[in-house]
mmCIF file of C-alpha atoms in Angstrom:
data_model
loop_
_atom_site.group_PDB
_atom_site.id
_atom_site.type_symbol
_atom_site.label_atom_id
_atom_site.label_comp_id
_atom_site.label_asym_id
_atom_site.label_seq_id
_atom_site.Cartn_x
_atom_site.Cartn_y
_atom_site.Cartn_z
ATOM 1 C CA MET A 1 -151.181 -103.438 -96.519
ATOM 2 C CA PRO A 2 -153.461 -101.870 -99.203
ATOM 3 C CA ASP A 3 -151.757 -99.609 -101.665
ATOM 4 C CA TYR A 4 -154.092 -96.718 -100.948
ATOM 5 C CA VAL A 5 -152.863 -96.522 -97.362
ATOM 6 C CA LEU A 6 -149.359 -95.675 -98.577
ATOM 7 C CA GLN A 7 -150.667 -93.248 -101.192
ATOM 8 C CA ARG A 8 -152.595 -91.247 -98.617
ATOM 9 C CA THR A 9 -149.376 -90.380 -96.787
ATOM 10 C CA THR A 10 -146.757 -89.784 -99.431
ATOM 11 C CA SER A 11 -147.907 -86.340 -100.605
ATOM 12 C CA HIS A 12 -147.420 -84.737 -97.133
ATOM 13 C CA PHE A 13 -143.736 -85.048 -96.415
ATOM 14 C CA THR A 14 -143.128 -81.265 -96.682
ATOM 15 C CA GLU A 15 -145.572 -80.734 -93.806
ATOM 16 C CA THR A 16 -143.532 -82.931 -91.311
ATOM 17 C CA GLN A 17 -141.264 -81.628 -88.557
ATOM 18 C CA PHE A 18 -138.567 -83.969 -89.907
ATOM 19 C CA TYR A 19 -138.551 -82.133 -93.236
ATOM 20 C CA LYS A 20 -138.807 -78.616 -91.754
ATOM 21 C CA ILE A 21 -135.914 -79.212 -89.374
ATOM 22 C CA LEU A 22 -133.632 -80.554 -92.104
ATOM 23 C CA ILE A 23 -134.515 -77.710 -94.407
ATOM 24 C CA ALA A 24 -133.868 -75.125 -91.613
ATOM 25 C CA ARG A 25 -130.415 -76.627 -91.113
ATOM 26 C CA ASN A 26 -129.596 -76.780 -94.829
ATOM 27 C CA ILE A 27 -131.197 -73.799 -96.452
ATOM 28 C CA SER A 28 -129.733 -73.790 -100.003
ATOM 29 C CA GLU A 29 -132.054 -74.492 -102.895
ATOM 30 C CA LYS A 30 -129.842 -77.336 -103.993
ATOM 31 C CA ALA A 31 -130.137 -79.020 -100.512
ATOM 32 C CA ARG A 32 -133.974 -78.672 -100.610
ATOM 33 C CA GLN A 33 -134.156 -80.148 -104.170
ATOM 34 C CA THR A 34 -131.924 -83.090 -103.165
ATOM 35 C CA LEU A 35 -133.940 -83.751 -100.006
ATOM 36 C CA ASP A 36 -137.198 -83.698 -101.968
ATOM 37 C CA LYS A 37 -135.831 -86.275 -104.454
ATOM 38 C CA VAL A 38 -134.576 -88.503 -101.661
ATOM 39 C CA LEU A 39 -137.900 -88.464 -99.750
ATOM 40 C CA LYS A 40 -139.863 -89.250 -102.968
ATOM 41 C CA GLU A 41 -137.629 -92.168 -103.882
ATOM 42 C CA TYR A 42 -138.274 -93.695 -100.414
ATOM 43 C CA ALA A 43 -141.965 -92.897 -100.497
ATOM 44 C CA ILE A 44 -141.688 -90.833 -97.314
ATOM 45 C CA GLY A 45 -144.898 -89.284 -96.189
ATOM 46 C CA GLY A 46 -146.446 -87.528 -93.208
ATOM 47 C CA ILE A 47 -149.461 -87.208 -90.919
ATOM 48 C CA ILE A 48 -151.418 -83.966 -91.255
ATOM 49 C CA LYS A 49 -153.990 -84.051 -88.448
ATOM 50 C CA GLY A 50 -154.735 -85.610 -85.113
ATOM 51 C CA LYS A 51 -152.416 -86.561 -82.309
ATOM 52 C CA TRP A 52 -149.558 -87.353 -84.689
ATOM 53 C CA GLU A 53 -149.864 -84.221 -86.797
ATOM 54 C CA GLY A 54 -146.441 -83.310 -88.241
ATOM 55 C CA ALA A 55 -144.989 -86.835 -87.735
ATOM 56 C CA VAL A 56 -143.122 -88.423 -90.585
ATOM 57 C CA SER A 57 -143.967 -91.826 -92.115
ATOM 58 C CA PHE A 58 -141.402 -94.389 -93.143
ATOM 59 C CA PRO A 59 -142.901 -97.169 -95.311
ATOM 60 C CA PHE A 60 -141.306 -100.641 -95.480
ATOM 61 C CA ILE A 61 -141.775 -101.654 -99.096
ATOM 62 C CA ASP A 62 -140.344 -104.903 -100.418
ATOM 63 C CA ALA A 63 -138.716 -105.634 -103.792
ATOM 64 C CA ASN A 64 -142.104 -106.579 -105.160
ATOM 65 C CA GLU A 65 -143.578 -103.190 -104.259
ATOM 66 C CA LYS A 66 -145.663 -104.653 -101.417
ATOM 67 C CA THR A 67 -145.911 -102.442 -98.317
ATOM 68 C CA HIS A 68 -145.292 -104.387 -95.113
ATOM 69 C CA ALA A 69 -145.570 -101.658 -92.609
ATOM 70 C CA ILE A 70 -145.571 -97.833 -92.295
ATOM 71 C CA GLN A 71 -143.743 -96.561 -89.162
ATOM 72 C CA VAL A 72 -144.645 -93.118 -87.928
ATOM 73 C CA LYS A 73 -142.153 -90.970 -85.905
ATOM 74 C CA SER A 74 -142.128 -87.590 -84.364
ATOM 75 C CA PHE A 75 -138.754 -85.937 -83.821
ATOM 76 C CA GLY A 76 -137.368 -83.067 -81.577
ATOM 77 C CA GLU A 77 -135.183 -80.273 -82.875
ATOM 78 C CA ASP A 78 -132.103 -82.436 -82.453
ATOM 79 C CA LEU A 79 -133.771 -85.031 -84.786
ATOM 80 C CA HIS A 80 -133.869 -87.602 -82.011
ATOM 81 C CA THR A 81 -137.114 -89.596 -81.650
ATOM 82 C CA VAL A 82 -139.780 -88.329 -79.274
ATOM 83 C CA GLY A 83 -142.625 -90.627 -80.303
ATOM 84 C CA THR A 84 -143.095 -93.815 -82.431
ATOM 85 C CA THR A 85 -146.227 -95.634 -83.742
ATOM 86 C CA PHE A 86 -147.431 -97.385 -86.888
ATOM 87 C CA ILE A 87 -150.091 -96.266 -89.364
ATOM 88 C CA HIS A 88 -152.313 -99.293 -88.739
ATOM 89 C CA ALA A 89 -152.436 -98.372 -85.040
ATOM 90 C CA ILE A 90 -153.387 -94.782 -85.940
ATOM 91 C CA LEU A 91 -156.125 -95.978 -88.385
ATOM 92 C CA LEU A 92 -157.538 -98.480 -85.842
ATOM 93 C CA ASN A 93 -157.749 -95.877 -83.026
ATOM 94 C CA TYR A 94 -159.324 -93.342 -85.447
ATOM 95 C CA GLN A 95 -161.989 -95.845 -86.617
ATOM 96 C CA LYS A 96 -162.727 -96.877 -82.990
ATOM 97 C CA SER A 97 -163.147 -93.154 -82.111
ATOM 98 C CA LEU A 98 -165.776 -92.836 -84.846
ATOM 99 C CA LYS A 99 -167.458 -95.984 -83.343
ATOM 100 C CA VAL A 100 -167.307 -97.750 -86.724
ATOM 101 C CA GLU A 101 -166.219 -101.224 -87.499
ATOM 102 C CA PRO A 102 -162.512 -101.278 -88.332
ATOM 103 C CA GLU A 103 -161.665 -102.083 -91.914
ATOM 104 C CA ALA A 104 -161.101 -105.857 -92.387
ATOM 105 C CA TRP A 105 -157.519 -105.438 -93.516
ATOM 106 C CA ILE A 106 -156.586 -103.779 -90.263
ATOM 107 C CA LEU A 107 -157.958 -106.618 -88.116
ATOM 108 C CA ASN A 108 -156.273 -109.206 -90.390
ATOM 109 C CA TYR A 109 -153.062 -107.214 -90.186
ATOM 110 C CA TYR A 110 -153.124 -107.191 -86.343
ATOM 111 C CA ASN A 111 -153.467 -110.977 -86.348
ATOM 112 C CA GLN A 112 -150.192 -111.406 -88.349
ATOM 113 C CA GLU A 113 -147.383 -112.622 -86.120
ATOM 114 C CA LYS A 114 -144.798 -110.791 -88.191
ATOM 115 C CA LYS A 115 -145.239 -107.473 -89.920
ATOM 116 C CA ILE A 116 -141.871 -106.211 -90.990
ATOM 117 C CA GLU A 117 -140.364 -108.828 -93.193
ATOM 118 C CA CYS A 118 -138.328 -106.635 -95.469
ATOM 119 C CA TYR A 119 -135.729 -103.876 -95.178
ATOM 120 C CA PHE A 120 -136.663 -100.242 -95.313
ATOM 121 C CA GLY A 121 -135.782 -99.023 -98.859
ATOM 122 C CA GLU A 122 -135.779 -102.509 -100.312
ATOM 123 C CA HIS A 123 -137.999 -101.448 -103.238
ATOM 124 C CA LEU A 124 -134.982 -99.462 -104.548
ATOM 125 C CA LEU A 125 -133.099 -102.673 -105.217
ATOM 126 C CA THR A 126 -135.064 -103.327 -108.379
ATOM 127 C CA LYS A 127 -134.481 -99.770 -109.663
ATOM 128 C CA TYR A 128 -130.723 -100.019 -108.951
ATOM 129 C CA PRO A 129 -129.869 -103.683 -109.595
ATOM 130 C CA LEU A 130 -126.027 -103.408 -109.654
ATOM 131 C CA ASN A 131 -125.303 -101.031 -106.809
ATOM 132 C CA PRO A 132 -123.719 -101.896 -103.462
ATOM 133 C CA VAL A 133 -125.937 -101.831 -100.379
ATOM 134 C CA ALA A 134 -125.333 -100.046 -97.032
ATOM 135 C CA LEU A 135 -127.461 -101.132 -94.115
ATOM 136 C CA VAL A 136 -128.122 -98.996 -91.025
ATOM 137 C CA GLU A 137 -130.466 -99.489 -88.134
ATOM 138 C CA ALA A 138 -133.016 -96.704 -88.349
ATOM 139 C CA PRO A 139 -134.927 -95.526 -91.400
ATOM 140 C CA LYS A 140 -134.083 -91.954 -90.404
ATOM 141 C CA THR A 141 -130.360 -92.789 -90.748
ATOM 142 C CA ALA A 142 -130.877 -94.297 -94.211
ATOM 143 C CA ILE A 143 -132.658 -91.207 -95.371
ATOM 144 C CA ILE A 144 -130.088 -88.765 -93.976
ATOM 145 C CA ALA A 145 -127.162 -90.825 -95.288
ATOM 146 C CA THR A 146 -128.798 -90.676 -98.806
ATOM 147 C CA PHE A 147 -129.428 -86.973 -98.473
ATOM 148 C CA TYR A 148 -125.739 -86.388 -97.686
ATOM 149 C CA PHE A 149 -124.084 -88.938 -99.914
ATOM 150 C CA GLY A 150 -126.604 -88.889 -102.721
ATOM 151 C CA LEU A 151 -128.968 -91.309 -104.456
ATOM 152 C CA PRO A 152 -127.216 -94.223 -106.204
ATOM 153 C CA THR A 153 -126.807 -92.528 -109.619
ATOM 154 C CA SER A 154 -123.415 -94.104 -110.148
ATOM 155 C CA LEU A 155 -122.649 -97.860 -109.944
ATOM 156 C CA ASP A 156 -120.280 -97.361 -106.949
ATOM 157 C CA SER A 157 -122.926 -95.410 -104.924
ATOM 158 C CA PHE A 158 -124.676 -97.144 -102.001
ATOM 159 C CA ILE A 159 -128.351 -97.851 -101.771
ATOM 160 C CA TRP A 160 -128.947 -97.117 -98.168
ATOM 161 C CA LEU A 161 -131.370 -99.495 -96.452
ATOM 162 C CA SER A 162 -132.536 -99.841 -92.845
ATOM 163 C CA THR A 163 -133.009 -103.019 -90.758
ATOM 164 C CA TYR A 164 -135.592 -101.250 -88.557
ATOM 165 C CA ASN A 165 -133.828 -102.049 -85.285
ATOM 166 C CA LEU A 166 -130.802 -103.844 -83.775
ATOM 167 C CA THR A 167 -132.357 -107.282 -84.199
ATOM 168 C CA GLY A 168 -133.773 -106.534 -87.632
ATOM 169 C CA LEU A 169 -130.737 -107.785 -89.542
ATOM 170 C CA ASN A 170 -131.095 -111.419 -90.413
ATOM 171 C CA VAL A 171 -130.378 -114.034 -92.974
ATOM 172 C CA GLU A 172 -133.944 -114.407 -94.425
ATOM 173 C CA LYS A 173 -134.413 -110.631 -95.142
ATOM 174 C CA SER A 174 -130.880 -110.518 -96.598
ATOM 175 C CA ARG A 175 -131.613 -113.041 -99.319
ATOM 176 C CA VAL A 176 -132.860 -110.165 -101.494
ATOM 177 C CA LEU A 177 -129.301 -108.830 -101.477
ATOM 178 C CA GLU A 178 -127.819 -111.846 -103.289
ATOM 179 C CA GLY A 179 -124.852 -110.999 -105.569
ATOM 180 C CA ARG A 180 -124.352 -107.466 -104.010
ATOM 181 C CA LYS A 181 -121.554 -105.906 -102.107
ATOM 182 C CA VAL A 182 -122.967 -105.186 -98.625
ATOM 183 C CA VAL A 183 -121.575 -102.928 -95.846
ATOM 184 C CA LEU A 184 -123.183 -102.804 -92.401
ATOM 185 C CA PHE A 185 -123.117 -99.713 -90.275
ATOM 186 C CA PRO A 186 -124.047 -100.549 -86.714
ATOM 187 C CA ASP A 187 -124.753 -97.848 -84.163
ATOM 188 C CA SER A 188 -121.954 -96.939 -81.787
ATOM 189 C CA SER A 189 -121.849 -97.742 -78.105
ATOM 190 C CA ILE A 190 -119.387 -98.151 -75.270
ATOM 191 C CA THR A 191 -119.950 -101.921 -75.152
ATOM 192 C CA GLU A 192 -119.978 -102.240 -78.954
ATOM 193 C CA ILE A 193 -123.082 -104.408 -78.633
ATOM 194 C CA ALA A 194 -124.353 -103.497 -82.139
ATOM 195 C CA PHE A 195 -120.956 -103.961 -83.741
ATOM 196 C CA ASN A 196 -120.541 -107.415 -82.176
ATOM 197 C CA LYS A 197 -124.098 -108.495 -82.829
ATOM 198 C CA TRP A 198 -123.917 -107.412 -86.500
ATOM 199 C CA SER A 199 -120.549 -109.012 -86.991
ATOM 200 C CA HIS A 200 -121.994 -112.294 -85.746
ATOM 201 C CA THR A 201 -125.052 -111.970 -88.003
ATOM 202 C CA ALA A 202 -122.845 -111.022 -90.937
ATOM 203 C CA SER A 203 -120.932 -114.350 -90.507
ATOM 204 C CA LYS A 204 -124.248 -116.245 -90.742
ATOM 205 C CA ILE A 205 -125.346 -114.311 -93.810
ATOM 206 C CA ARG A 206 -122.004 -114.880 -95.534
ATOM 207 C CA LYS A 207 -122.451 -118.709 -95.093
ATOM 208 C CA GLU A 208 -126.038 -118.715 -96.295
ATOM 209 C CA ILE A 209 -126.159 -116.218 -99.111
ATOM 210 C CA SER A 210 -123.991 -115.691 -102.185
ATOM 211 C CA LEU A 211 -122.846 -112.141 -101.939
ATOM 212 C CA GLU A 212 -119.958 -110.317 -103.570
ATOM 213 C CA SER A 213 -118.942 -109.433 -100.029
ATOM 214 C CA ILE A 214 -120.357 -108.438 -96.687
ATOM 215 C CA ASN A 215 -118.365 -106.374 -94.127
ATOM 216 C CA VAL A 216 -119.069 -104.495 -90.935
ATOM 217 C CA SER A 217 -117.843 -100.890 -91.070
ATOM 218 C CA THR A 218 -115.532 -99.627 -88.358
ATOM 219 C CA PHE A 219 -116.213 -96.021 -89.338
ATOM 220 C CA LEU A 220 -118.266 -95.045 -86.252
ATOM 221 C CA LYS A 221 -116.195 -97.290 -83.925
ATOM 222 C CA GLU A 222 -113.252 -95.159 -84.885
ATOM 223 C CA LYS A 223 -114.912 -91.778 -85.362
ATOM 224 C CA ALA A 224 -117.334 -91.573 -82.501
ATOM 225 C CA THR A 225 -116.254 -89.843 -79.314
ATOM 226 C CA HIS A 226 -116.669 -91.311 -75.892
ATOM 227 C CA LEU A 227 -119.787 -89.179 -75.307
ATOM 228 C CA GLU A 228 -121.258 -90.116 -78.592
ATOM 229 C CA LYS A 229 -120.706 -93.806 -77.833
ATOM 230 C CA GLU A 230 -122.393 -93.299 -74.466
ATOM 231 C CA SER A 231 -125.458 -91.862 -76.245
ATOM 232 C CA GLY A 232 -125.555 -94.583 -78.880
ATOM 233 C CA ALA A 233 -124.831 -92.160 -81.771
ATOM 234 C CA ASP A 234 -125.399 -93.464 -85.283
ATOM 235 C CA LEU A 235 -124.245 -92.339 -88.722
ATOM 236 C CA ALA A 236 -127.015 -89.736 -88.929
ATOM 237 C CA ASP A 237 -125.710 -88.037 -85.772
ATOM 238 C CA TYR A 238 -122.313 -87.846 -87.452
ATOM 239 C CA LEU A 239 -123.552 -86.354 -90.670
ATOM 240 C CA LEU A 240 -125.827 -83.870 -89.036
ATOM 241 C CA GLN A 241 -122.840 -82.124 -87.575
ATOM 242 C CA TYR A 242 -122.246 -80.760 -91.108
ATOM 243 C CA ASP A 243 -124.087 -78.178 -93.204
ATOM 244 C CA TRP A 244 -125.120 -80.049 -96.374
ATOM 245 C CA ASP A 245 -123.433 -77.608 -98.728
ATOM 246 C CA GLU A 246 -120.248 -77.526 -96.695
ATOM 247 C CA PHE A 247 -120.188 -81.271 -96.508
ATOM 248 C CA HIS A 248 -120.391 -81.506 -100.309
ATOM 249 C CA ARG A 249 -117.679 -78.921 -100.764
ATOM 250 C CA SER A 250 -115.086 -80.343 -98.439
ATOM 251 C CA VAL A 251 -115.964 -83.650 -96.716
ATOM 252 C CA LYS A 252 -117.989 -85.950 -98.981
ATOM 253 C CA SER A 253 -115.267 -87.413 -101.152
ATOM 254 C CA ALA A 254 -112.873 -88.245 -98.180
ATOM 255 C CA ASP A 255 -115.722 -89.773 -96.065
ATOM 256 C CA SER A 256 -117.020 -91.756 -99.086
ATOM 257 C CA GLU A 257 -113.619 -93.453 -99.350
ATOM 258 C CA GLU A 258 -113.565 -94.145 -95.659
ATOM 259 C CA LEU A 259 -117.034 -95.740 -95.761
ATOM 260 C CA LYS A 260 -115.974 -98.175 -98.413
#
């Protein structure tokens, strides 16, 4: 995907509902400054007009700074997804509405069998070469976890990455994690489908890739209530129960130890 496509979105994150909802929940200046830093690190952007006005964009940028895809999501007040698309689909529909020939890269991009061949946040691995990695399912969860637990400014801090979806964790994409300590945080559920699937995939990764370690966290398995498991709650749902400032005063240190 051309670099300019990413650049057009990244300056608009403060205009997204995602940003406004998080700021409304966590109103201190320190919380706002932290969120701004996190969103800039992950190159988060937004859509400022059209059908998807106010939606947030999550770019999948690999370790070589190449953008594989830009997911676009709109959220409700509970920060649960109400709509999902991708930037290439928005651009194609827009150019069709103008009755102009779509840009060549968009047509070529559509013809690719696979579009997301990296983890969300993967570009941060180069910047933080020695840090452990935490993998969650959704980009939103990676952003919220980083917002609450902080950017990886110390060597024991996680770089939070996202697999994109339940089946997005695999051996090939994980080769970029070689030599790292890796912890997986599957979503919760009554049937524990995500926990079981990611445990199975972790075994494959362990055999194929030389890692310091790879483990599947039982944090949500133990913390989530029956109702939360029924709704498929993830780590973001757990963290959003806390005001950011209160979390940093009384919860962060204890939960950081549990996560490890």
